[in-house]
Amino acid sequence: MLIGGKFVEAASGKTFPTYNPATGEVLANVPEGDKADIELAVKAARSAFEKPAWRRMTPSERGKLIWRLGDAVEQHADEFAALESLDNGKAVMMARYGDVALVVDMFRYMAGWATKIEGNTIPLSVPYTPGAEYLAYTLREPVGVVGQIIPWNFPLLMAAWKLGPALAAGCTVVLKVAEQTPLTALRLAELINEVGFPEGVVNVVTGFGETAGAALAAHPDVDKVAFTGSTEVGKLIVKAAAGNLKKLTLELGGKSPNVVYKDADLDIAIPGAADAVFFNHGQACCAGTRLFVEKQIFDKVVDGVSDKAKKIKLGPGLDPSTEMGPLVSDEQLNRVCGYLESGRKDGAKALSGGGRHGNKGYFVEPTVLTNVKPEMKVYQEEIFGPVVVAVPFNDPSEIEPAANDTVYGLAAGVWTKDISKAHATAARLRAGTVWVNCYSIFDAALPFGGYKQSGWGREMGHEVLHNYTETKSVCVKIA
Ligand code: NAI
Ligand code: MG
């Protein structure tokens, strides 16, 4: 682990294994950080926050360091992709041209912001001091020591989404990576040292959620926590943060609607609807898992999506011909298969897939379920596997209530050639992102986050910088 600029073992000396999900074999053992290590990491981050090396570093220098980190990741892109594929299971080409490319771009985008975090000058009127004149302005200062807790579905990318804005704003960080996928963040930690960040600015702790993660969320000297993961743990973090009222941003689950109108171009809507859910094996918070299709084209679309599902080539991530790898862990395999079982019991029908694939590794068949009812678990809950429920609708007026009938509000998709219908639907969906005639399009400049129980705050874009800065108003009497 990286604490205070040094690579260290856990204080307890304990380690834990990380597995290759394609085979179930142990890949490596990593330090099992817990409360004691979080304590050391927060101390290092606090000390780095106060030292001039970081606190007085010019924004330009800070930006250059972040840019250099992007360059360093790019120079090691193939290595990062291989490592991510081994540890997470995703196809290596996806890791290389999706995850790693976005990571590089994210650091570069945020490098540019370091020099552009500005306040305002504000004309005052102050009714109870007639005749007095003031110069008033706002400063945007780093929020301080930030705890960041990230999941396993896009391990390196989630590290970049979190670190980029925190560093651009001048914060210091304790990053707790997911126990399932610690490897790419540890490699990134080496590059963070190599490019020259002062010691303690970024600390990376490997360990479990209930121990290391919980200690970070509750720590009295942490000013802010940014979390991505399950809604269930998001709620625990809200409680843990209450102790010192630390600031919080949360990026949580989803059960995103994907709406195909009868006037859609089905040559793009059908593969688009398949990718919307099968991308990253369905292990994406924004996955389009509730497919609403207008009645006249329902059979054509669901048959098309299930044909796509049947043709997806499953295999180990490192095999270049693999289109879909295994789920991340045996726990996730069991969770997803449990949902498939509950769907079957409730009367849902699998047009494709419906179960585990093979008996080695954590593979699940890409699955399209029909005959689903709103009260079924498979319809309501986030499955986080390659499973979509398809539902016909008779009239566009049904879409607003049906699509919004969920506790989540992360993302949505709309497929139509009618420009008015596209914008009208986008306006009515309670979701942080709406994609029209595309899906899962991410960009460092485009804010991402959730309505309702999908979270608090936004990541990326300039919006995210508000989460990492405090506004200070300075008021000077000049006459
Ligand atoms: P999780 O929410 O338990 O794990 C995410 C991160 O939180 C990990 O780093 C974990 O160590 C940490 N964590 C766990 N318990 C914690 C606690 N009490 N205090 C502080 N940190 C804690 O998610 P898990 O168990 O891996 O997956 C369960 C479900 O969560 C998935 O099936 C999926 O539905 C959802 N999920 C959503 C993600 C998203 O991108 N929004 C990412 C991962 C999971
Ligand atoms: Mg968990």
Coordinates of C-alpha atoms and ligand atoms in Angstrom, one line a residue:
M1 CA 0.0 0.0 0.0
L2 CA 1.1 3.6 -0.5
I3 CA 1.1 5.6 2.7
G4 CA 3.1 8.8 3.2
G5 CA 5.0 8.2 0.0
K6 CA 6.3 4.7 1.0
F7 CA 5.1 1.3 0.0
V8 CA 4.2 -0.6 3.2
E9 CA 2.6 -3.8 4.4
A10 CA -0.5 -3.7 6.6
A11 CA 0.2 -2.7 10.2
S12 CA -1.2 -6.1 11.2
G13 CA 1.1 -7.9 8.7
K14 CA -2.0 -9.6 7.2
T15 CA -2.6 -10.1 3.5
F16 CA -5.6 -11.4 1.5
P17 CA -5.8 -13.0 -2.0
T18 CA -7.2 -11.4 -5.2
Y19 CA -8.5 -13.9 -7.7
N20 CA -8.6 -14.4 -11.4
P21 CA -12.4 -14.5 -12.0
A22 CA -11.9 -16.5 -15.2
T23 CA -10.4 -19.4 -13.3
G24 CA -11.0 -18.8 -9.6
E25 CA -7.2 -19.1 -9.1
V26 CA -5.3 -16.7 -6.8
L27 CA -3.5 -13.9 -8.7
A28 CA -1.7 -12.2 -5.9
N29 CA -1.8 -11.5 -2.2
V30 CA -2.1 -7.9 -1.1
P31 CA -1.9 -6.1 2.3
E32 CA -5.1 -6.3 4.4
G33 CA -5.3 -2.7 5.5
D34 CA -7.7 -2.0 8.4
K35 CA -8.5 0.8 10.9
A36 CA -4.8 1.1 11.9
D37 CA -3.7 1.6 8.3
I38 CA -6.5 4.1 7.7
E39 CA -5.3 6.0 10.8
L40 CA -1.7 6.2 9.3
A41 CA -3.0 7.1 5.8
V42 CA -5.2 9.9 7.2
K43 CA -2.3 11.3 9.2
A44 CA -0.1 11.3 6.1
A45 CA -2.8 13.0 4.1
R46 CA -3.4 15.6 6.8
S47 CA 0.3 16.3 7.1
A48 CA 0.7 16.6 3.2
F49 CA -2.3 18.9 3.1
E50 CA -0.6 21.3 5.6
K51 CA 2.9 21.2 4.1
P52 CA 3.9 23.9 1.7
A53 CA 5.2 21.3 -0.9
W54 CA 1.5 20.8 -1.9
R55 CA -0.4 23.6 -0.2
R56 CA 1.8 26.3 -1.8
M57 CA 2.4 24.5 -5.1
T58 CA 1.2 26.7 -7.9
P59 CA -1.9 25.6 -9.7
S60 CA 0.2 25.3 -12.9
E61 CA 2.6 22.9 -11.2
R62 CA -0.3 20.9 -9.8
G63 CA -1.8 20.7 -13.2
K64 CA 1.5 19.5 -14.7
L65 CA 1.7 16.7 -12.2
I66 CA -1.8 15.5 -13.0
W67 CA -1.0 15.7 -16.7
R68 CA 2.2 13.7 -16.2
L69 CA 0.2 11.0 -14.4
G70 CA -2.0 10.8 -17.5
D71 CA 1.1 10.5 -19.7
A72 CA 2.5 7.8 -17.4
V73 CA -0.7 5.7 -17.5
E74 CA -0.7 6.1 -21.3
Q75 CA 2.9 4.8 -21.5
H76 CA 1.9 1.7 -19.6
A77 CA -1.5 1.4 -21.2
D78 CA -1.1 -2.3 -22.3
E79 CA 0.2 -3.3 -18.9
F80 CA -2.8 -1.6 -17.2
A81 CA -5.2 -3.2 -19.6
A82 CA -3.7 -6.7 -19.0
L83 CA -3.7 -6.2 -15.2
E84 CA -7.3 -4.9 -15.2
S85 CA -8.4 -7.8 -17.4
L86 CA -6.8 -10.4 -15.1
D87 CA -8.1 -8.9 -11.9
N88 CA -11.6 -7.8 -12.9
G89 CA -12.3 -10.3 -15.8
K90 CA -13.2 -7.8 -18.5
A91 CA -12.0 -8.2 -22.0
V92 CA -8.5 -6.9 -22.5
M93 CA -9.5 -4.8 -25.6
M94 CA -12.3 -3.2 -23.6
A95 CA -9.9 -2.4 -20.8
R96 CA -7.3 -1.0 -23.2
Y97 CA -9.6 1.2 -25.4
G98 CA -12.4 1.8 -22.9
D99 CA -11.2 2.0 -19.3
V100 CA -7.5 3.0 -19.8
A101 CA -8.2 5.5 -22.6
L102 CA -10.8 7.2 -20.4
V103 CA -8.4 7.3 -17.5
V104 CA -5.7 9.1 -19.5
D105 CA -8.3 11.6 -20.8
M106 CA -9.7 12.1 -17.3
F107 CA -6.3 13.1 -15.9
R108 CA -5.7 15.4 -18.8
Y109 CA -9.1 17.1 -18.5
M110 CA -8.6 17.6 -14.8
A111 CA -5.0 18.8 -15.2
G112 CA -6.5 21.8 -17.2
W113 CA -8.9 22.6 -14.4
A114 CA -6.1 23.1 -11.8
T115 CA -5.5 26.6 -13.1
K116 CA -9.1 27.5 -13.6
I117 CA -10.8 27.1 -10.2
E118 CA -11.9 30.7 -9.7
G119 CA -14.2 32.7 -7.4
N120 CA -16.2 35.8 -8.1
T121 CA -16.2 39.5 -7.2
I122 CA -19.5 40.5 -5.7
P123 CA -21.0 43.9 -5.5
L124 CA -22.6 44.5 -2.1
S125 CA -25.5 46.7 -1.0
V126 CA -25.7 46.1 2.8
P127 CA -28.8 48.1 3.8
Y128 CA -27.8 48.7 7.4
T129 CA -24.4 50.4 6.6
P130 CA -25.6 53.3 4.3
G131 CA -22.7 55.0 2.4
A132 CA -20.1 52.3 3.2
E133 CA -18.2 50.6 0.4
Y134 CA -16.9 47.1 0.2
L135 CA -14.8 44.9 -2.0
A136 CA -16.2 41.4 -1.7
Y137 CA -15.0 38.3 -3.4
T138 CA -15.1 34.5 -3.1
L139 CA -12.2 32.1 -3.0
R140 CA -12.6 28.4 -3.7
E141 CA -10.3 26.4 -1.5
P142 CA -9.7 22.7 -1.3
V143 CA -12.0 20.9 1.0
G144 CA -9.1 19.2 2.7
V145 CA -8.4 15.5 3.4
V146 CA -10.6 13.4 1.2
G147 CA -11.5 9.7 1.6
Q148 CA -12.4 7.9 -1.6
I149 CA -14.0 4.5 -1.6
I150 CA -14.3 2.8 -5.0
P151 CA -15.8 -0.4 -6.5
W152 CA -14.5 -3.2 -8.6
N153 CA -16.4 -2.8 -11.9
F154 CA -14.1 -0.1 -13.4
P155 CA -11.3 -0.2 -10.9
L156 CA -8.7 2.0 -12.5
L157 CA -11.3 4.3 -14.1
M158 CA -13.1 4.9 -10.8
A159 CA -9.7 5.7 -9.2
A160 CA -9.1 8.3 -11.9
W161 CA -12.7 9.8 -11.7
K162 CA -12.0 10.3 -8.0
L163 CA -8.4 11.3 -7.9
G164 CA -8.5 13.7 -10.9
P165 CA -10.8 16.4 -9.4
A166 CA -9.5 16.0 -5.8
L167 CA -5.9 16.7 -7.0
A168 CA -7.0 19.5 -9.4
A169 CA -8.7 21.2 -6.4
G170 CA -5.6 20.7 -4.2
C171 CA -7.0 18.2 -1.8
T172 CA -5.1 15.2 -0.4
V173 CA -6.5 11.7 -0.6
V174 CA -6.8 8.4 1.1
L175 CA -8.1 6.0 -1.6
K176 CA -9.6 2.7 -0.4
V177 CA -9.9 0.4 -3.4
A178 CA -12.3 -2.5 -3.8
E179 CA -11.1 -5.8 -2.2
Q180 CA -11.9 -7.7 -5.4
T181 CA -9.7 -5.6 -7.7
P182 CA -6.7 -4.0 -5.9
L183 CA -4.0 -4.4 -8.6
T184 CA -4.3 -1.5 -11.0
A185 CA -4.6 1.1 -8.2
L186 CA -1.4 -0.3 -6.7
R187 CA 0.4 0.1 -10.0
L188 CA -1.1 3.6 -10.3
A189 CA 0.3 4.3 -6.9
E190 CA 3.8 3.6 -8.2
L191 CA 3.3 6.0 -11.0
I192 CA 2.0 8.6 -8.6
N193 CA 5.3 8.4 -6.8
E194 CA 7.4 8.3 -10.0
V195 CA 5.8 11.5 -11.5
G196 CA 6.6 13.4 -8.4
F197 CA 3.5 14.0 -6.2
P198 CA 4.7 15.1 -2.8
E199 CA 4.6 12.3 -0.2
G200 CA 1.2 11.8 1.4
V201 CA -0.8 13.7 -1.2
V202 CA -2.2 10.3 -2.4
N203 CA -2.4 7.3 -0.1
V204 CA -3.7 4.0 -1.4
V205 CA -5.1 1.4 1.1
T206 CA -6.1 -2.1 0.1
G207 CA -8.5 -3.9 2.5
F208 CA -12.1 -4.8 3.1
G209 CA -15.1 -2.5 3.2
E210 CA -16.4 -3.4 6.7
T211 CA -12.9 -2.6 8.2
A212 CA -10.8 -0.2 6.2
G213 CA -13.7 1.4 4.3
A214 CA -15.9 1.9 7.4
A215 CA -12.9 3.4 9.3
L216 CA -12.3 5.9 6.5
A217 CA -16.0 6.8 6.3
A218 CA -16.2 7.4 10.1
H219 CA -12.7 9.1 10.5
P220 CA -13.0 12.4 12.4
D221 CA -10.1 14.0 10.6
V222 CA -11.5 13.3 7.1
D223 CA -13.2 16.3 5.6
K224 CA -15.1 14.6 2.8
V225 CA -15.9 11.2 1.5
A226 CA -16.6 10.3 -2.1
F227 CA -18.1 6.8 -2.5
T228 CA -19.1 4.7 -5.5
G229 CA -20.8 1.4 -4.8
S230 CA -24.1 -0.2 -3.6
T231 CA -27.0 1.9 -2.3
E232 CA -27.0 -0.2 0.8
V233 CA -23.4 0.7 1.7
G234 CA -24.1 4.3 0.6
K235 CA -26.6 4.6 3.4
L236 CA -24.1 3.1 5.9
I237 CA -21.6 5.8 4.8
V238 CA -24.2 8.6 5.3
K239 CA -24.5 7.3 8.9
A240 CA -20.8 7.0 9.4
A241 CA -20.2 10.5 8.1
A242 CA -22.6 12.0 10.7
G243 CA -19.9 11.9 13.4
N244 CA -18.0 14.9 12.1
L245 CA -20.6 15.9 9.4
K246 CA -18.0 15.4 6.7
K247 CA -19.1 16.3 3.2
L248 CA -20.4 13.4 1.1
T249 CA -20.8 12.5 -2.5
L250 CA -22.3 9.2 -3.5
E251 CA -22.6 7.4 -6.8
L252 CA -24.8 4.4 -6.2
G253 CA -27.0 1.9 -8.0
G254 CA -29.4 2.1 -10.9
K255 CA -32.1 0.2 -12.7
S256 CA -32.0 2.3 -15.8
P257 CA -34.9 2.4 -18.4
N258 CA -34.0 2.1 -22.0
V259 CA -37.0 3.1 -24.2
V260 CA -37.4 2.0 -27.9
Y261 CA -40.1 3.8 -29.8
K262 CA -41.7 2.2 -32.9
D263 CA -40.1 4.9 -35.1
A264 CA -36.6 4.1 -34.0
D265 CA -33.9 3.0 -36.5
L266 CA -33.8 -0.7 -35.4
D267 CA -30.5 -1.3 -37.0
I268 CA -28.9 0.8 -34.3
A269 CA -31.5 0.4 -31.6
I270 CA -31.3 -3.4 -31.4
P271 CA -27.5 -3.6 -31.0
G272 CA -27.6 -0.5 -28.9
A273 CA -30.1 -2.0 -26.5
A274 CA -27.9 -5.2 -26.3
D275 CA -24.8 -3.2 -25.6
A276 CA -26.6 -1.0 -23.0
V277 CA -27.0 -4.0 -20.8
F278 CA -24.3 -6.4 -21.7
F279 CA -21.4 -3.8 -21.7
N280 CA -19.0 -4.7 -18.9
H281 CA -21.1 -7.9 -18.3
G282 CA -23.9 -5.7 -16.9
Q283 CA -21.7 -4.7 -14.0
A284 CA -22.3 -1.0 -14.7
C285 CA -24.4 1.2 -12.5
C286 CA -25.9 2.9 -15.6
A287 CA -26.7 -0.4 -17.4
G288 CA -30.0 -0.3 -19.4
T289 CA -31.6 -3.1 -17.5
R290 CA -35.3 -2.3 -18.1
L291 CA -36.0 -2.3 -21.8
F292 CA -39.3 -0.7 -22.7
V293 CA -40.3 -1.4 -26.3
E294 CA -43.4 -0.1 -28.1
K295 CA -45.8 -3.0 -28.7
Q296 CA -45.7 -3.0 -32.6
I297 CA -42.0 -3.7 -32.6
F298 CA -41.6 -5.6 -29.3
D299 CA -41.1 -9.1 -30.8
K300 CA -38.6 -7.9 -33.4
V301 CA -36.6 -5.9 -30.8
V302 CA -36.5 -8.6 -28.1
D303 CA -35.7 -11.3 -30.6
G304 CA -32.9 -9.1 -32.0
V305 CA -31.5 -8.4 -28.6
S306 CA -31.6 -12.1 -27.6
D307 CA -30.0 -13.1 -30.9
K308 CA -27.1 -10.7 -30.0
A309 CA -27.0 -12.2 -26.5
K310 CA -26.7 -15.7 -27.9
K311 CA -23.8 -14.8 -30.2
I312 CA -21.7 -13.0 -27.5
K313 CA -18.5 -15.0 -27.1
L314 CA -17.7 -15.7 -23.4
G315 CA -14.2 -16.4 -22.3
P316 CA -11.2 -15.2 -20.2
G317 CA -10.6 -11.5 -20.5
L318 CA -7.0 -12.0 -21.8
D319 CA -8.2 -14.0 -24.8
P320 CA -8.4 -11.4 -27.6
S321 CA -11.4 -13.0 -29.1
T322 CA -13.4 -12.8 -25.9
E323 CA -16.4 -10.4 -26.0
M324 CA -17.6 -11.0 -22.5
G325 CA -15.6 -12.1 -19.5
P326 CA -16.6 -13.6 -16.2
L327 CA -18.3 -11.7 -13.4
V328 CA -15.9 -10.3 -10.9
S329 CA -16.3 -12.8 -8.0
D330 CA -18.1 -15.9 -6.8
E331 CA -20.1 -13.6 -4.6
Q332 CA -21.3 -11.7 -7.7
L333 CA -21.9 -15.0 -9.6
N334 CA -24.2 -16.2 -6.8
R335 CA -26.0 -12.9 -6.5
V336 CA -26.8 -12.8 -10.2
C337 CA -27.7 -16.5 -10.4
G338 CA -30.0 -15.9 -7.4
Y339 CA -31.8 -13.2 -9.3
L340 CA -32.2 -15.5 -12.3
E341 CA -33.7 -18.2 -10.1
S342 CA -36.1 -15.7 -8.5
G343 CA -37.1 -14.5 -12.0
R344 CA -37.8 -18.1 -13.0
K345 CA -39.9 -18.8 -9.9
D346 CA -41.9 -15.6 -10.5
G347 CA -42.8 -16.7 -14.0
A348 CA -40.3 -14.7 -16.1
K349 CA -39.3 -16.3 -19.4
A350 CA -35.7 -16.3 -20.6
L351 CA -35.5 -15.8 -24.4
S352 CA -31.7 -16.2 -24.1
G353 CA -29.4 -17.3 -21.4
G354 CA -30.9 -17.7 -17.9
G355 CA -28.0 -19.3 -16.0
R356 CA -24.4 -19.8 -15.3
H357 CA -22.1 -20.6 -18.2
G358 CA -19.7 -23.5 -17.7
N359 CA -18.5 -24.6 -14.3
K360 CA -15.1 -23.0 -14.1
G361 CA -14.8 -19.2 -13.4
Y362 CA -17.7 -16.9 -12.7
F363 CA -19.4 -16.7 -16.1
V364 CA -23.1 -15.9 -16.6
E365 CA -25.0 -16.2 -19.9
P366 CA -26.3 -13.0 -21.3
T367 CA -30.0 -13.1 -20.5
V368 CA -33.1 -11.5 -21.9
L369 CA -36.2 -11.9 -19.7
T370 CA -39.8 -11.3 -20.8
N371 CA -43.2 -12.0 -19.1
V372 CA -42.0 -9.8 -16.3
K373 CA -44.3 -7.8 -13.9
P374 CA -43.4 -4.6 -12.0
E375 CA -43.7 -6.4 -8.7
M376 CA -41.0 -9.0 -9.5
K377 CA -37.6 -8.6 -7.9
V378 CA -35.9 -8.9 -11.3
Y379 CA -37.9 -5.9 -12.4
Q380 CA -37.3 -3.7 -9.3
E381 CA -33.8 -4.5 -8.1
E382 CA -30.3 -3.9 -9.5
I383 CA -28.9 -7.2 -10.6
F384 CA -25.5 -6.1 -11.7
G385 CA -25.1 -8.9 -14.2
P386 CA -25.9 -9.4 -17.9
V387 CA -29.6 -9.5 -17.4
V388 CA -32.3 -7.3 -19.0
V389 CA -36.0 -7.3 -18.5
A390 CA -38.1 -6.4 -21.6
V391 CA -41.5 -4.9 -21.3
P392 CA -43.9 -3.8 -24.0
F393 CA -45.8 -0.5 -23.9
N394 CA -48.9 0.5 -25.9
D395 CA -48.6 4.3 -25.9
P396 CA -45.8 6.8 -25.4
S397 CA -47.9 8.3 -22.5
E398 CA -47.1 5.2 -20.5
I399 CA -43.4 5.8 -20.5
E400 CA -43.0 8.6 -18.0
P401 CA -44.8 6.7 -15.1
A402 CA -43.3 3.3 -16.0
A403 CA -39.7 4.4 -16.6
N404 CA -39.7 6.5 -13.4
D405 CA -41.2 3.8 -11.3
T406 CA -38.0 2.9 -9.5
V407 CA -36.1 4.2 -6.4
Y408 CA -33.1 4.9 -8.7
G409 CA -32.5 7.7 -11.2
L410 CA -29.0 7.2 -12.7
A411 CA -29.4 7.0 -16.4
A412 CA -31.8 6.3 -19.3
G413 CA -31.8 5.6 -23.0
V414 CA -34.2 6.8 -25.7
W415 CA -34.3 5.4 -29.3
T416 CA -36.4 7.4 -31.8
K417 CA -36.0 9.3 -35.1
D418 CA -38.6 11.9 -33.9
I419 CA -36.6 14.8 -32.5
S420 CA -39.4 16.2 -30.4
K421 CA -40.2 12.9 -28.9
A422 CA -36.5 12.5 -28.1
H423 CA -36.3 15.8 -26.2
A424 CA -39.7 15.4 -24.6
T425 CA -38.8 12.0 -23.2
A426 CA -35.4 13.3 -22.0
A427 CA -37.1 16.0 -20.1
R428 CA -39.6 13.7 -18.4
L429 CA -37.2 11.0 -17.2
R430 CA -35.9 11.5 -13.7
A431 CA -32.3 10.4 -14.4
G432 CA -28.9 12.1 -14.2
T433 CA -28.0 11.1 -17.7
V434 CA -30.2 10.5 -20.8
W435 CA -28.7 9.0 -23.9
V436 CA -30.6 9.4 -27.2
N437 CA -29.8 7.0 -30.0
C438 CA -26.7 5.9 -28.1
Y439 CA -25.9 4.5 -24.7
S440 CA -23.0 4.4 -22.2
I441 CA -21.2 7.4 -23.8
F442 CA -18.9 8.8 -21.2
D443 CA -16.6 11.8 -21.4
A444 CA -14.4 13.5 -18.8
A445 CA -16.3 16.8 -19.6
L446 CA -19.8 15.4 -19.1
P447 CA -21.3 15.3 -15.6
F448 CA -22.5 11.9 -14.4
G449 CA -24.5 11.0 -11.3
G450 CA -27.9 10.2 -10.0
Y451 CA -31.3 11.5 -9.0
K452 CA -33.2 9.8 -6.1
Q453 CA -31.3 6.9 -4.5
S454 CA -28.7 6.8 -7.2
G455 CA -26.7 9.3 -5.3
W456 CA -25.6 12.7 -4.3
G457 CA -23.6 15.1 -6.5
R458 CA -22.0 14.6 -9.9
E459 CA -18.7 13.2 -11.1
M460 CA -16.7 14.6 -14.0
G461 CA -17.2 17.9 -15.9
H462 CA -16.6 21.1 -14.0
E463 CA -19.5 20.2 -11.7
V464 CA -17.4 17.7 -9.8
L465 CA -15.0 20.4 -8.7
H466 CA -17.7 21.9 -6.4
N467 CA -17.5 18.6 -4.4
Y468 CA -13.8 19.2 -3.7
T469 CA -13.8 22.9 -2.9
E470 CA -15.3 25.1 -0.1
T471 CA -16.4 28.6 -1.0
K472 CA -14.9 31.4 1.2
S473 CA -16.5 34.8 1.1
V474 CA -14.1 37.7 1.9
C475 CA -15.6 41.1 2.6
V476 CA -13.3 44.1 2.9
K477 CA -14.5 47.6 3.9
I478 CA -12.8 50.1 1.6
A479 CA -14.7 53.2 2.4
Ligands
NAI1 P1 -20.1 -2.5 -2.0 O1 -20.9 -1.2 -2.0 O2 -20.1 -3.3 -0.8 O3 -18.6 -2.1 -2.3 C1 -18.1 -0.9 -2.9 C2 -17.0 -0.4 -2.1 O4 -17.4 -0.1 -0.8 C3 -15.8 -1.4 -1.9 O5 -14.6 -0.6 -1.9 C4 -16.1 -1.9 -0.5 O6 -14.9 -2.4 0.1 C5 -16.6 -0.7 0.2 N1 -17.4 -1.0 1.4 C6 -18.2 -2.1 1.6 N2 -18.8 -2.0 2.8 C7 -18.4 -0.8 3.4 C8 -18.7 -0.1 4.6 N3 -19.5 -0.6 5.5 N4 -18.1 1.1 4.8 C9 -17.3 1.6 3.9 N5 -17.0 1.0 2.7 C10 -17.5 -0.2 2.5 O7 -20.6 -3.3 -3.3 P2 -20.4 -4.9 -3.5 O8 -20.7 -5.6 -2.2 O9 -19.1 -5.2 -4.1 O10 -21.5 -5.2 -4.6 C11 -22.9 -5.3 -4.2 C12 -23.8 -4.7 -5.2 O11 -23.5 -3.3 -5.2 C13 -23.6 -5.1 -6.6 O12 -24.3 -6.2 -6.9 C14 -24.2 -3.9 -7.3 O13 -25.6 -4.0 -7.3 C15 -23.8 -2.7 -6.4 N6 -22.6 -2.0 -6.9 C16 -22.8 -0.8 -7.6 C17 -21.7 -0.1 -8.1 C18 -21.8 1.1 -8.8 O14 -21.0 1.4 -9.7 N7 -22.7 2.0 -8.4 C19 -20.3 -0.7 -8.0 C20 -20.3 -1.9 -7.3 C21 -21.4 -2.6 -6.8
MG2 MG -20.6 -5.3 -0.2

